[in-house]
PDB file of C-alpha atoms in Angstrom:
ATOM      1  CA  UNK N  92       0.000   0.000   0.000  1.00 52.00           C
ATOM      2  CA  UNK N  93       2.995   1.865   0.865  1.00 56.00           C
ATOM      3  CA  UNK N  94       4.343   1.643  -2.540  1.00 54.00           C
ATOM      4  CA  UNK N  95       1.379   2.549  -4.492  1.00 58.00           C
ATOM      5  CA  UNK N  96       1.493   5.686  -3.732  1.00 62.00           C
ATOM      6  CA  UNK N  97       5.287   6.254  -4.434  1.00 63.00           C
ATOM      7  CA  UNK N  98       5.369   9.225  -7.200  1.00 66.00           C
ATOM      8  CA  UNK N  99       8.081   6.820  -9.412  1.00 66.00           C
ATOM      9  CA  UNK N 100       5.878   4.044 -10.125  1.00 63.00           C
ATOM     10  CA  UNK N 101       3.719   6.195 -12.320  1.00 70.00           C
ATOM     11  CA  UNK N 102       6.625   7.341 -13.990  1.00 70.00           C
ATOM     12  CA  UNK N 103       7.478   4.136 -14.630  1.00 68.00           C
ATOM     13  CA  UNK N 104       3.837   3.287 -15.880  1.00 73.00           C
ATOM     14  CA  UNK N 105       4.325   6.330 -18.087  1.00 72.00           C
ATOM     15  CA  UNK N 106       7.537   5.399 -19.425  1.00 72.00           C
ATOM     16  CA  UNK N 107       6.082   1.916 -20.444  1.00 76.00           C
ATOM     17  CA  UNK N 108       3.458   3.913 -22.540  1.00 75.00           C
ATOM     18  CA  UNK N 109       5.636   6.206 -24.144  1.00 73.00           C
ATOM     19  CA  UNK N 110       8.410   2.657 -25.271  1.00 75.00           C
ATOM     20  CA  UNK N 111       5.050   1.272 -26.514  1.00 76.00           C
ATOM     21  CA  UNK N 112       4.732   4.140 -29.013  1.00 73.00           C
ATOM     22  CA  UNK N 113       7.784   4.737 -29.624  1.00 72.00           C
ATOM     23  CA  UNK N 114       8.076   1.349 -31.045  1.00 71.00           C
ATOM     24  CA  UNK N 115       5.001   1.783 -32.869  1.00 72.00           C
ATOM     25  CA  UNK N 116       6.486   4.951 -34.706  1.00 73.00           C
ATOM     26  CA  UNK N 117       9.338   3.133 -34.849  1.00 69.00           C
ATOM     27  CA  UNK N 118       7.720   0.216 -37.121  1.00 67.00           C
ATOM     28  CA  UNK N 119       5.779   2.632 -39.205  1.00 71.00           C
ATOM     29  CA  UNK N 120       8.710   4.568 -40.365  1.00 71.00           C
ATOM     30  CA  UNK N 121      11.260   1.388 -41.260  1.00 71.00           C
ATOM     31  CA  UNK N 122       8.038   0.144 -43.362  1.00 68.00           C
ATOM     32  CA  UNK N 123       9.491   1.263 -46.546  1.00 68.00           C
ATOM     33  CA  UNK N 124      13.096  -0.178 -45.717  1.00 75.00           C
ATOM     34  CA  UNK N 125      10.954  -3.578 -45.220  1.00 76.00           C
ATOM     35  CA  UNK N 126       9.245  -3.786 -48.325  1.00 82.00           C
ATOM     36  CA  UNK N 127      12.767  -2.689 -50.157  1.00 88.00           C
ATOM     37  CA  UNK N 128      13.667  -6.067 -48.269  1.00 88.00           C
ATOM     38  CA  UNK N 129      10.705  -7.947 -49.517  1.00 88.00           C
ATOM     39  CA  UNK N 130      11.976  -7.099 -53.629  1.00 90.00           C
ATOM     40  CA  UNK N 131      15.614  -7.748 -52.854  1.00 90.00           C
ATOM     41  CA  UNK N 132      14.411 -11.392 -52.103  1.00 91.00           C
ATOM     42  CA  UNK N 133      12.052 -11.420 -54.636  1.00 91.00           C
ATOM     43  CA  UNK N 134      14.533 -10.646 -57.245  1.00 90.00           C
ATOM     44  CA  UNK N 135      17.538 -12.637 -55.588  1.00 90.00           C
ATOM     45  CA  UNK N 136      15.031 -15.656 -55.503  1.00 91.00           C
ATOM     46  CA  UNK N 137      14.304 -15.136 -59.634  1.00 91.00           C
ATOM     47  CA  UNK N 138      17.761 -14.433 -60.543  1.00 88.00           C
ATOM     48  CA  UNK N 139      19.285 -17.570 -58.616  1.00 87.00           C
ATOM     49  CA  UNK N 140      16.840 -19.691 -60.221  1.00 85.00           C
ATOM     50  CA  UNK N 141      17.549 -18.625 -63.803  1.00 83.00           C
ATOM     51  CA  UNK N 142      18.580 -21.355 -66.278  1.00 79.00           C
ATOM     52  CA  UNK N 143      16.898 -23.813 -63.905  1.00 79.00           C
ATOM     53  CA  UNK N 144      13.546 -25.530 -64.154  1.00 77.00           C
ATOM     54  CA  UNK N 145      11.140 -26.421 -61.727  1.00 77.00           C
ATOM     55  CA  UNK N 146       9.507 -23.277 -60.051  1.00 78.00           C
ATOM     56  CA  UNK N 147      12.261 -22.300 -57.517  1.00 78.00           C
ATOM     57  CA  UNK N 148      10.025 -20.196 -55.509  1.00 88.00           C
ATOM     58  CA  UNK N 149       9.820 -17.864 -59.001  1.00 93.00           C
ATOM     59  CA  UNK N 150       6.277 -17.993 -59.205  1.00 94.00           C
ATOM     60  CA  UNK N 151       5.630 -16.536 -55.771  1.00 94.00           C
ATOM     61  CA  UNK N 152       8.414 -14.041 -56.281  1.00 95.00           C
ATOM     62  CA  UNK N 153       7.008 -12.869 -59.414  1.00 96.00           C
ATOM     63  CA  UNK N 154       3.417 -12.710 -57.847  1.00 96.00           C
ATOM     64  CA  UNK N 155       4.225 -10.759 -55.313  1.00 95.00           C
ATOM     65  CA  UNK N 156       6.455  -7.749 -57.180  1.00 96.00           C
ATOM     66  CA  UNK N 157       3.666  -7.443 -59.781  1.00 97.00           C
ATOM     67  CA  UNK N 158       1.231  -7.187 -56.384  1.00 96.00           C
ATOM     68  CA  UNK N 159       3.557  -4.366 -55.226  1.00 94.00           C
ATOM     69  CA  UNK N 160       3.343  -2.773 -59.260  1.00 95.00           C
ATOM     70  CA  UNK N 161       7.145  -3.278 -59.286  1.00 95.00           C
ATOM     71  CA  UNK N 162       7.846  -3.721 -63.061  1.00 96.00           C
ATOM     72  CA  UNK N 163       9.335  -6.934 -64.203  1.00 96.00           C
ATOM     73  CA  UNK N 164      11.369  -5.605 -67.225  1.00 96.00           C
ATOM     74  CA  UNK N 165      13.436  -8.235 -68.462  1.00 94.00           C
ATOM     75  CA  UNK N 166      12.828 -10.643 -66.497  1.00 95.00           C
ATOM     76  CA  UNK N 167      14.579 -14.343 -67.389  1.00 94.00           C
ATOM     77  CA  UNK N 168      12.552 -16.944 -66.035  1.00 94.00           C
ATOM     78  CA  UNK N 169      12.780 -19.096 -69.089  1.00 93.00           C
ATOM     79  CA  UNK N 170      11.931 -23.046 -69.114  1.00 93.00           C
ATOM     80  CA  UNK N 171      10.521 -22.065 -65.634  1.00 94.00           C
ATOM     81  CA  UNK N 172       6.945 -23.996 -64.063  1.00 95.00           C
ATOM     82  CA  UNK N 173       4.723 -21.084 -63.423  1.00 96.00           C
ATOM     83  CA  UNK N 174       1.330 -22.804 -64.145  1.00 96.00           C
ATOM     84  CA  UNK N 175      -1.619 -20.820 -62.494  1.00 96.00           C
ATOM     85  CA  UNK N 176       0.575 -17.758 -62.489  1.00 97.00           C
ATOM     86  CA  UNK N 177      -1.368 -14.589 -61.835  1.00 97.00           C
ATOM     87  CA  UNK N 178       0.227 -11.370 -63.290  1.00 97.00           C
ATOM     88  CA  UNK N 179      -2.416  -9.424 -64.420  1.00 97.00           C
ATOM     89  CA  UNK N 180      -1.221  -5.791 -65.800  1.00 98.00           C
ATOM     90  CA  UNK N 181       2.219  -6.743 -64.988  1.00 97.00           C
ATOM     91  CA  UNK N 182       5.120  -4.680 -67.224  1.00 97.00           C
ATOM     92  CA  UNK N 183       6.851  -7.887 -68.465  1.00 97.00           C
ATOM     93  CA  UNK N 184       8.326  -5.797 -71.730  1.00 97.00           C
ATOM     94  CA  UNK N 185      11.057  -7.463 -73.145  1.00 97.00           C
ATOM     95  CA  UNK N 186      10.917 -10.675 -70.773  1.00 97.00           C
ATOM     96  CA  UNK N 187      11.929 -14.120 -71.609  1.00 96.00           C
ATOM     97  CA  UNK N 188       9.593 -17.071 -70.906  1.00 96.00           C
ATOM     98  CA  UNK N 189      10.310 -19.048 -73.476  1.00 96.00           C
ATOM     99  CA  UNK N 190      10.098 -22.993 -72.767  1.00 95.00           C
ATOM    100  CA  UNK N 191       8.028 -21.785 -69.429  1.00 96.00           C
ATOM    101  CA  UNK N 192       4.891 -23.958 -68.414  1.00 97.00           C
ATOM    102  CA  UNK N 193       2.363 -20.492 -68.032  1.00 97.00           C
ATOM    103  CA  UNK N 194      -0.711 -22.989 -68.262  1.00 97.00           C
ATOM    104  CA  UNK N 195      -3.678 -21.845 -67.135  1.00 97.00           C
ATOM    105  CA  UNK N 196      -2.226 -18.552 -65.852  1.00 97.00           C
ATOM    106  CA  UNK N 197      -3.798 -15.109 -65.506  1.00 98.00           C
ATOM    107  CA  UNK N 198      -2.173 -12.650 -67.630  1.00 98.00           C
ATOM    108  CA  UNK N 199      -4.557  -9.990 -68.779  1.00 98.00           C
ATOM    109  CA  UNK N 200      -3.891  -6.755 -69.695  1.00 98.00           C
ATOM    110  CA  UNK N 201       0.040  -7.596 -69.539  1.00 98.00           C
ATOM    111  CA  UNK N 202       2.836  -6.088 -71.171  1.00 98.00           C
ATOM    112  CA  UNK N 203       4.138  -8.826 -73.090  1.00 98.00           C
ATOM    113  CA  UNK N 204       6.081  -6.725 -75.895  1.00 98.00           C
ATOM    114  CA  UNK N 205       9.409  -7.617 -77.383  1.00 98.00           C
ATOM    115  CA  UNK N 206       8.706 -11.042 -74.696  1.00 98.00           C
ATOM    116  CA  UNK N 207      10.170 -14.381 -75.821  1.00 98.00           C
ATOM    117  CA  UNK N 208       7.091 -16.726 -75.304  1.00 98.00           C
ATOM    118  CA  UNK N 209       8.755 -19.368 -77.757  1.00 98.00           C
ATOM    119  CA  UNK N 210       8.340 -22.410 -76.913  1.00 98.00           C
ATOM    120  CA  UNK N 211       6.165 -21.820 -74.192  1.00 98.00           C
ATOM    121  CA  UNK N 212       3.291 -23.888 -72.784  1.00 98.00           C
ATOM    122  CA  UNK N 213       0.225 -21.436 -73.018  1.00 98.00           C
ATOM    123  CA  UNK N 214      -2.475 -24.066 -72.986  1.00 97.00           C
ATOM    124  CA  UNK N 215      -5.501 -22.118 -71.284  1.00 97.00           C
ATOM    125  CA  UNK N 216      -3.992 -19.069 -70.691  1.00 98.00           C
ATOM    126  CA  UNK N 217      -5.915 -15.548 -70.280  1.00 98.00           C
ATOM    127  CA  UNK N 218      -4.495 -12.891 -72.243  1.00 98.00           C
ATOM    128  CA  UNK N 219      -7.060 -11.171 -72.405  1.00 98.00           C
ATOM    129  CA  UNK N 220      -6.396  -7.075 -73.598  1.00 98.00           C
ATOM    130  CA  UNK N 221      -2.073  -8.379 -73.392  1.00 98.00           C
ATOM    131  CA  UNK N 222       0.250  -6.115 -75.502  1.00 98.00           C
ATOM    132  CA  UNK N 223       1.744  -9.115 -76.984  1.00 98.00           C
ATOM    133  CA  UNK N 224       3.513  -6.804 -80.224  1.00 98.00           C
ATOM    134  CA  UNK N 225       6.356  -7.652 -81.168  1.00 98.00           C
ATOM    135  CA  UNK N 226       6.257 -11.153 -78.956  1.00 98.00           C
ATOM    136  CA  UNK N 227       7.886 -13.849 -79.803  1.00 98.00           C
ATOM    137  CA  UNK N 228       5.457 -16.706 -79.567  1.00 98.00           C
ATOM    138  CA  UNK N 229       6.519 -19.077 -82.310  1.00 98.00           C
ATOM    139  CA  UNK N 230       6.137 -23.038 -81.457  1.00 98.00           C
ATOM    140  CA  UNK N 231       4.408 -21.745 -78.688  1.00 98.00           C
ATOM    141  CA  UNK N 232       1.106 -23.840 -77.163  1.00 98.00           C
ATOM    142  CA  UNK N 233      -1.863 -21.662 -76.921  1.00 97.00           C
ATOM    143  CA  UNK N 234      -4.474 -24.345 -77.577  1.00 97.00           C
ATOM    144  CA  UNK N 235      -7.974 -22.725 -75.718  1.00 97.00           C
ATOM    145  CA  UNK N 236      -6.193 -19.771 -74.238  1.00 98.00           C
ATOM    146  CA  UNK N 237      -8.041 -16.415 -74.215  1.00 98.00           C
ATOM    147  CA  UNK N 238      -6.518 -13.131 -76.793  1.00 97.00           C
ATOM    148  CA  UNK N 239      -9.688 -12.023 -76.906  1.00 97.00           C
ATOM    149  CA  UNK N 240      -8.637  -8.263 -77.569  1.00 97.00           C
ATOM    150  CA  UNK N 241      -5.102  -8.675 -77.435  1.00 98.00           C
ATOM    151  CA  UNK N 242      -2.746  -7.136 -79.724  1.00 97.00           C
ATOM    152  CA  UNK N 243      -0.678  -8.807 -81.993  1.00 97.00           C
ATOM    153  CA  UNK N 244       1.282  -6.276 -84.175  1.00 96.00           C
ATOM    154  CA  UNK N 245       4.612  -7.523 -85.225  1.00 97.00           C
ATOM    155  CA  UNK N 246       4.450 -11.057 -83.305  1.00 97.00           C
ATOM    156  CA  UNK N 247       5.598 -14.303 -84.518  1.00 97.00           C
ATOM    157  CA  UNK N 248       3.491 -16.815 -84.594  1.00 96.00           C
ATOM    158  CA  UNK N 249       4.977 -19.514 -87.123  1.00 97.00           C
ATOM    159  CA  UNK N 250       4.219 -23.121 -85.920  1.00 97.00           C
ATOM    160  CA  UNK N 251       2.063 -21.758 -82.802  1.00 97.00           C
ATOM    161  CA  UNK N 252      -0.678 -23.750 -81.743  1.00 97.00           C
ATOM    162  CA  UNK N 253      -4.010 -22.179 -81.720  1.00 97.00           C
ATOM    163  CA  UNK N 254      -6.363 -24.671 -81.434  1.00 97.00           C
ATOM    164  CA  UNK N 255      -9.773 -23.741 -79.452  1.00 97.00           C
ATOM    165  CA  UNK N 256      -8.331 -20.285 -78.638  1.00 97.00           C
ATOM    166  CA  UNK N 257     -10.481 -17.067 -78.284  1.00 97.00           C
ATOM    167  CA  UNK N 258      -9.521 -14.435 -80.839  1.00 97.00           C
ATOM    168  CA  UNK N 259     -12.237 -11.969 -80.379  1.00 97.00           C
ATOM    169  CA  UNK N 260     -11.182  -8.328 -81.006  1.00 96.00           C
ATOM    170  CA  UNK N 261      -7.680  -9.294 -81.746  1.00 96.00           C
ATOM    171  CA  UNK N 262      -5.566  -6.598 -83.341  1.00 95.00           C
ATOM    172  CA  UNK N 263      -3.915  -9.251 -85.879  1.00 92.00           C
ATOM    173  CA  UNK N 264      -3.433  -7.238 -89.233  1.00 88.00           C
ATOM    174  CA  UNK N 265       0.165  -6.039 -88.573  1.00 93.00           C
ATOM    175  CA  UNK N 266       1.470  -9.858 -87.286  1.00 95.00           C
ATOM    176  CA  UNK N 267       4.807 -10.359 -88.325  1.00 95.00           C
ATOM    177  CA  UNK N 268       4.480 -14.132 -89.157  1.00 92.00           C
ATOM    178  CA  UNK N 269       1.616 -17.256 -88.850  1.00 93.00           C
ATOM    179  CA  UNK N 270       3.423 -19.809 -90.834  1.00 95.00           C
ATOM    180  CA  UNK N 271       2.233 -23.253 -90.225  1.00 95.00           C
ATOM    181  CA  UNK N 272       0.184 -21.868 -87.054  1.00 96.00           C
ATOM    182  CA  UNK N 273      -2.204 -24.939 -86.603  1.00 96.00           C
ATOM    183  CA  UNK N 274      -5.534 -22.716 -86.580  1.00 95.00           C
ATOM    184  CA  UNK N 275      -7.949 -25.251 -86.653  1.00 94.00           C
ATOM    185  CA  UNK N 276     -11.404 -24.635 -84.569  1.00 95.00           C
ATOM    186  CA  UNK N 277     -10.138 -21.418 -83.007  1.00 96.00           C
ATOM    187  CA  UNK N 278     -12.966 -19.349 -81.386  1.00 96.00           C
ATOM    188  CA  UNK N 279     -14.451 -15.920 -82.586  1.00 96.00           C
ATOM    189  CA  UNK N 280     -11.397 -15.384 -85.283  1.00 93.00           C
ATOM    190  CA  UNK N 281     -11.939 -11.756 -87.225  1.00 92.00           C
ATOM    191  CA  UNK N 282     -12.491 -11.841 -90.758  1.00 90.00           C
ATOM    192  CA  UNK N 283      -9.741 -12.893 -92.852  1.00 89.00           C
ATOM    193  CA  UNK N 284      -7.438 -14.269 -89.596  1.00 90.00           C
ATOM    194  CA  UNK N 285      -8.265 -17.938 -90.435  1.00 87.00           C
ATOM    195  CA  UNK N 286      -7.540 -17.912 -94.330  1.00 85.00           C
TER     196      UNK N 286
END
């Protein structure tokens, strides 16, 4: 009873208030260092994996810098498993992916110009509005996936597979090459695509 009414215990219980917010400002303010932290990894885990195949935590990593609209410029993840990979809008100019396994992934309204998609295992993709100009998609396996409004100016398609996809809206008239694309019961095709 004595001590309760000392005068330095509630400057002790005052003190304990003021470390509790201090360490709350504290965390708030090294928030950005932390998510500079988060890419580092991000990008160390991508680059370390390059040249490899399997995943190698790359489809996370990539996941969560598009999340963070961090652009992924360049990226090498070629011959890489990404299947169910969702990276819609994500900047992916000039990437390669070619030989990746992209199947059913989510890749709408993606920057996919100047990308090397040769190769690459498409098969129910959504590309759905994709810059793909300029791509390099040849021998690529898009059987069923969605370009419905994707643009195709200066892409290569020779040998791609197209079976079952959806070309509605898609901006095809500039395409750089279709040679022995296997076209057979794609979906929605403008006129003239097909012959």
């Amino acid at each position: 009873h004595a001590l309760s009414n000392w005068a330095f215990l509630e400057v002790l219980e005052y003190l304990g208030k003021l470390s509790v917010l201090f360490a709350v400002v504290y965390y708030v303010y090294e928030a950005p260092d932390r998510l500079k932290q988060k890419h580092y990894q991000a990008w160390q885990v991508i680059n370390t994996a390059q040249g490899k195949g399997g995943s190698g935590g790359r489809l996370d990593a990539l996941q969560e810098l598009n999340k963070d609209h961090v652009p992924l410029v360049g990226v090498n993840a070629a011959g890489a498993f990404l299947m169910g990979v969702h990276l819609e809008k994500a900047h992916l100019l000039r990437s390669d992916l070619s030989g990746s396994d992209l199947r059913s992934g989510l890749l709408d309204q993606a920057n996919l110009e100047f990308a090397k998609l040769s190769f690459a295992n498409l098969r129910g993709v959504s590309l759905r509005n994709a810059n793909l100009e300029n791509a390099d998609l040849s021998d690529a396996d898009l059987e069923e996936a969605t370009l419905a409004g994707a643009s195709l100016a200066g892409a290569d398609m020779a040998r791609t597979d197209l079976r079952n996809c959806d070309l509605k809206d898609v901006v095809w008239k500039d395409i750089a090459g279709i040679q022995l694309a296997n076209v057979v019961h794609v979906k929605n095709a403008p006129n003239g695509f097909v012959e």
